[in-house]
């Protein structure tokens, strides 16, 4: 069935600073996820806290927000067939040690916090996250 979706992807500071942006983008485009929008930005800790507020009760929340705002990131709108799930599969498990071979986190992730990429986990959150970074 035809189910073209959009999802939000972020290349996190650990991967941007290691110049992995183009390699990661190639993984998306080689797997039929088109990059509709892309911008390199450096967000504040307050913005990161807003973006990750679903995690506000978690013990790692403060470090996570500090980390996402610690350096430039690349935010992208990916579009393609079942894009939300397709992106999650390409990313691999949250902990790079548990991620499958050839996934982005297995290839490039350093640790559970420096795991190179973010991806929306549902179509509903994808809409919210795209709106967060690409309102007008
Ligand atoms: N995270 C962390 N420690 C943990 C779990 C998660 O630092 O024990 C970070 C990690 O960078 C992860 C992000 O918090 O990507 C969001 O967590 P989530 O469970 O939503 O994982 P994801 O959807 O990114 O796979
Ligand atoms: Mg998540």
mmCIF file of C-alpha atoms and ligand atoms in Angstrom:
data_model
loop_
_atom_site.group_PDB
_atom_site.id
_atom_site.type_symbol
_atom_site.label_atom_id
_atom_site.label_comp_id
_atom_site.label_asym_id
_atom_site.label_seq_id
_atom_site.Cartn_x
_atom_site.Cartn_y
_atom_site.Cartn_z
ATOM 1 C CA UNK A 1 0.000 0.000 0.000
ATOM 2 C CA UNK A 2 1.136 3.503 -0.764
ATOM 3 C CA UNK A 3 1.884 5.332 2.482
ATOM 4 C CA UNK A 4 4.146 8.305 1.914
ATOM 5 C CA UNK A 5 5.004 9.938 5.242
ATOM 6 C CA UNK A 6 7.319 12.590 6.581
ATOM 7 C CA UNK A 7 9.473 12.242 9.688
ATOM 8 C CA UNK A 8 11.973 14.394 11.527
ATOM 9 C CA UNK A 9 15.613 13.373 11.676
ATOM 10 C CA UNK A 10 18.366 15.081 13.628
ATOM 11 C CA UNK A 11 22.080 14.485 13.208
ATOM 12 C CA UNK A 12 23.319 15.068 16.765
ATOM 13 C CA UNK A 13 26.425 17.064 17.786
ATOM 14 C CA UNK A 14 28.725 14.024 18.078
ATOM 15 C CA UNK A 15 28.149 13.133 14.415
ATOM 16 C CA UNK A 16 28.168 16.697 13.057
ATOM 17 C CA UNK A 17 31.493 17.382 14.762
ATOM 18 C CA UNK A 18 33.008 14.230 13.245
ATOM 19 C CA UNK A 19 31.893 15.393 9.767
ATOM 20 C CA UNK A 20 29.511 12.459 9.323
ATOM 21 C CA UNK A 21 26.627 14.545 7.965
ATOM 22 C CA UNK A 22 27.082 13.624 4.294
ATOM 23 C CA UNK A 23 27.602 9.912 5.033
ATOM 24 C CA UNK A 24 24.465 9.788 7.150
ATOM 25 C CA UNK A 25 22.462 11.701 4.534
ATOM 26 C CA UNK A 26 23.613 9.175 1.929
ATOM 27 C CA UNK A 27 22.223 6.331 4.050
ATOM 28 C CA UNK A 28 18.800 8.014 3.969
ATOM 29 C CA UNK A 29 18.783 8.771 0.268
ATOM 30 C CA UNK A 30 20.183 5.328 -0.650
ATOM 31 C CA UNK A 31 17.227 3.847 1.230
ATOM 32 C CA UNK A 32 14.484 5.840 -0.489
ATOM 33 C CA UNK A 33 14.104 8.536 2.135
ATOM 34 C CA UNK A 34 14.214 11.883 0.364
ATOM 35 C CA UNK A 35 15.562 14.875 2.250
ATOM 36 C CA UNK A 36 12.882 17.533 1.753
ATOM 37 C CA UNK A 37 14.437 20.107 4.078
ATOM 38 C CA UNK A 38 17.763 20.319 5.860
ATOM 39 C CA UNK A 39 19.358 22.989 8.011
ATOM 40 C CA UNK A 40 22.339 23.179 10.316
ATOM 41 C CA UNK A 41 21.491 25.007 13.541
ATOM 42 C CA UNK A 42 22.733 25.413 17.092
ATOM 43 C CA UNK A 43 19.845 25.398 19.567
ATOM 44 C CA UNK A 44 19.757 26.742 23.109
ATOM 45 C CA UNK A 45 19.339 24.518 26.141
ATOM 46 C CA UNK A 46 15.827 25.923 26.610
ATOM 47 C CA UNK A 47 14.910 24.913 23.063
ATOM 48 C CA UNK A 48 16.359 21.428 23.615
ATOM 49 C CA UNK A 49 14.362 21.144 26.861
ATOM 50 C CA UNK A 50 11.189 22.039 24.975
ATOM 51 C CA UNK A 51 11.943 19.580 22.170
ATOM 52 C CA UNK A 52 12.667 16.703 24.580
ATOM 53 C CA UNK A 53 9.977 17.545 27.150
ATOM 54 C CA UNK A 54 8.396 14.053 26.819
ATOM 55 C CA UNK A 55 11.512 12.894 28.680
ATOM 56 C CA UNK A 56 11.354 15.490 31.462
ATOM 57 C CA UNK A 57 10.783 12.912 34.203
ATOM 58 C CA UNK A 58 13.745 10.765 33.122
ATOM 59 C CA UNK A 59 17.035 10.793 35.025
ATOM 60 C CA UNK A 60 18.949 11.557 31.811
ATOM 61 C CA UNK A 61 16.778 14.567 30.821
ATOM 62 C CA UNK A 62 19.127 17.339 31.952
ATOM 63 C CA UNK A 63 22.207 15.772 30.367
ATOM 64 C CA UNK A 64 20.258 15.028 27.191
ATOM 65 C CA UNK A 65 19.164 18.656 26.791
ATOM 66 C CA UNK A 66 22.652 19.951 27.604
ATOM 67 C CA UNK A 67 24.059 17.573 25.012
ATOM 68 C CA UNK A 68 21.665 18.426 22.159
ATOM 69 C CA UNK A 69 22.460 22.109 22.663
ATOM 70 C CA UNK A 70 26.227 21.572 23.020
ATOM 71 C CA UNK A 71 27.067 22.095 19.342
ATOM 72 C CA UNK A 72 25.631 22.331 15.827
ATOM 73 C CA UNK A 73 23.017 19.798 14.723
ATOM 74 C CA UNK A 74 21.453 19.097 11.337
ATOM 75 C CA UNK A 75 17.649 18.862 11.328
ATOM 76 C CA UNK A 76 15.919 17.294 8.340
ATOM 77 C CA UNK A 77 12.502 16.405 7.036
ATOM 78 C CA UNK A 78 12.681 12.927 5.489
ATOM 79 C CA UNK A 79 9.934 11.773 3.158
ATOM 80 C CA UNK A 80 9.167 8.336 1.781
ATOM 81 C CA UNK A 81 7.219 5.123 2.105
ATOM 82 C CA UNK A 82 6.474 4.487 5.824
ATOM 83 C CA UNK A 83 9.157 7.084 6.590
ATOM 84 C CA UNK A 84 8.743 7.021 10.384
ATOM 85 C CA UNK A 85 9.417 3.289 10.705
ATOM 86 C CA UNK A 86 11.900 3.215 7.815
ATOM 87 C CA UNK A 87 14.010 5.875 9.543
ATOM 88 C CA UNK A 88 13.833 4.098 12.911
ATOM 89 C CA UNK A 89 15.073 0.902 11.242
ATOM 90 C CA UNK A 90 17.970 2.700 9.583
ATOM 91 C CA UNK A 91 18.873 4.337 12.929
ATOM 92 C CA UNK A 92 19.015 1.129 14.989
ATOM 93 C CA UNK A 93 18.548 0.696 18.738
ATOM 94 C CA UNK A 94 18.986 3.630 21.143
ATOM 95 C CA UNK A 95 22.102 2.010 22.606
ATOM 96 C CA UNK A 96 24.674 1.614 19.794
ATOM 97 C CA UNK A 97 25.958 -1.543 21.523
ATOM 98 C CA UNK A 98 22.567 -3.143 20.905
ATOM 99 C CA UNK A 99 22.043 -1.785 17.400
ATOM 100 C CA UNK A 100 21.996 -4.116 14.405
ATOM 101 C CA UNK A 101 24.833 -4.234 11.903
ATOM 102 C CA UNK A 102 24.814 -1.485 9.248
ATOM 103 C CA UNK A 103 22.451 0.755 11.217
ATOM 104 C CA UNK A 104 23.522 4.367 11.705
ATOM 105 C CA UNK A 105 23.933 3.974 15.447
ATOM 106 C CA UNK A 106 25.954 0.767 15.048
ATOM 107 C CA UNK A 107 28.189 2.409 12.453
ATOM 108 C CA UNK A 108 28.659 5.786 14.133
ATOM 109 C CA UNK A 109 27.200 5.882 17.657
ATOM 110 C CA UNK A 110 29.655 6.361 20.503
ATOM 111 C CA UNK A 111 27.417 5.634 23.502
ATOM 112 C CA UNK A 112 23.746 5.641 24.522
ATOM 113 C CA UNK A 113 23.800 9.426 24.895
ATOM 114 C CA UNK A 114 26.088 10.194 21.947
ATOM 115 C CA UNK A 115 24.145 8.014 19.548
ATOM 116 C CA UNK A 116 24.485 10.234 16.461
ATOM 117 C CA UNK A 117 20.841 10.558 15.380
ATOM 118 C CA UNK A 118 17.314 11.307 16.523
ATOM 119 C CA UNK A 119 14.209 10.113 14.690
ATOM 120 C CA UNK A 120 10.507 10.625 15.391
ATOM 121 C CA UNK A 121 8.884 7.542 16.919
ATOM 122 C CA UNK A 122 5.328 7.945 15.524
ATOM 123 C CA UNK A 123 3.528 9.846 12.775
ATOM 124 C CA UNK A 124 1.881 12.027 15.432
ATOM 125 C CA UNK A 125 5.227 12.970 16.991
ATOM 126 C CA UNK A 126 6.729 13.425 13.529
ATOM 127 C CA UNK A 127 4.155 16.141 12.785
ATOM 128 C CA UNK A 128 4.875 17.888 16.095
ATOM 129 C CA UNK A 129 8.651 17.651 15.687
ATOM 130 C CA UNK A 130 8.584 18.903 12.083
ATOM 131 C CA UNK A 131 6.439 21.818 13.218
ATOM 132 C CA UNK A 132 8.897 22.513 16.054
ATOM 133 C CA UNK A 133 11.851 23.015 13.714
ATOM 134 C CA UNK A 134 10.200 24.073 10.464
ATOM 135 C CA UNK A 135 7.282 26.332 11.409
ATOM 136 C CA UNK A 136 7.214 28.609 8.319
HETATM 137 N N1 LIG B 1 19.181 8.563 26.378
HETATM 138 C C1 LIG B 1 20.198 8.584 27.314
HETATM 139 N N2 LIG B 1 20.202 7.614 28.291
HETATM 140 C C2 LIG B 1 19.258 6.638 28.358
HETATM 141 C C3 LIG B 1 18.234 6.639 27.397
HETATM 142 C C4 LIG B 1 18.218 7.612 26.422
HETATM 143 O O1 LIG B 1 21.067 9.436 27.268
HETATM 144 O O2 LIG B 1 19.328 5.795 29.255
HETATM 145 C C5 LIG B 1 19.161 9.599 25.340
HETATM 146 C C6 LIG B 1 19.603 9.053 23.992
HETATM 147 O O3 LIG B 1 20.419 10.025 23.360
HETATM 148 C C7 LIG B 1 18.294 8.898 23.248
HETATM 149 C C8 LIG B 1 17.458 10.039 23.814
HETATM 150 O O4 LIG B 1 17.841 10.105 25.177
HETATM 151 O O5 LIG B 1 18.490 8.978 21.851
HETATM 152 C C9 LIG B 1 15.969 9.859 23.726
HETATM 153 O O6 LIG B 1 15.628 8.602 24.315
HETATM 154 P P1 LIG B 1 14.607 7.623 23.601
HETATM 155 O O7 LIG B 1 14.263 6.556 24.570
HETATM 156 O O8 LIG B 1 13.479 8.412 23.013
HETATM 157 O O9 LIG B 1 15.497 6.964 22.451
HETATM 158 P P2 LIG B 1 15.452 7.123 20.865
HETATM 159 O O10 LIG B 1 14.021 7.387 20.460
HETATM 160 O O11 LIG B 1 16.361 8.281 20.527
HETATM 161 O O12 LIG B 1 15.981 5.827 20.335
HETATM 162 MG MG1 LIG B 2 12.670 8.789 21.157
#
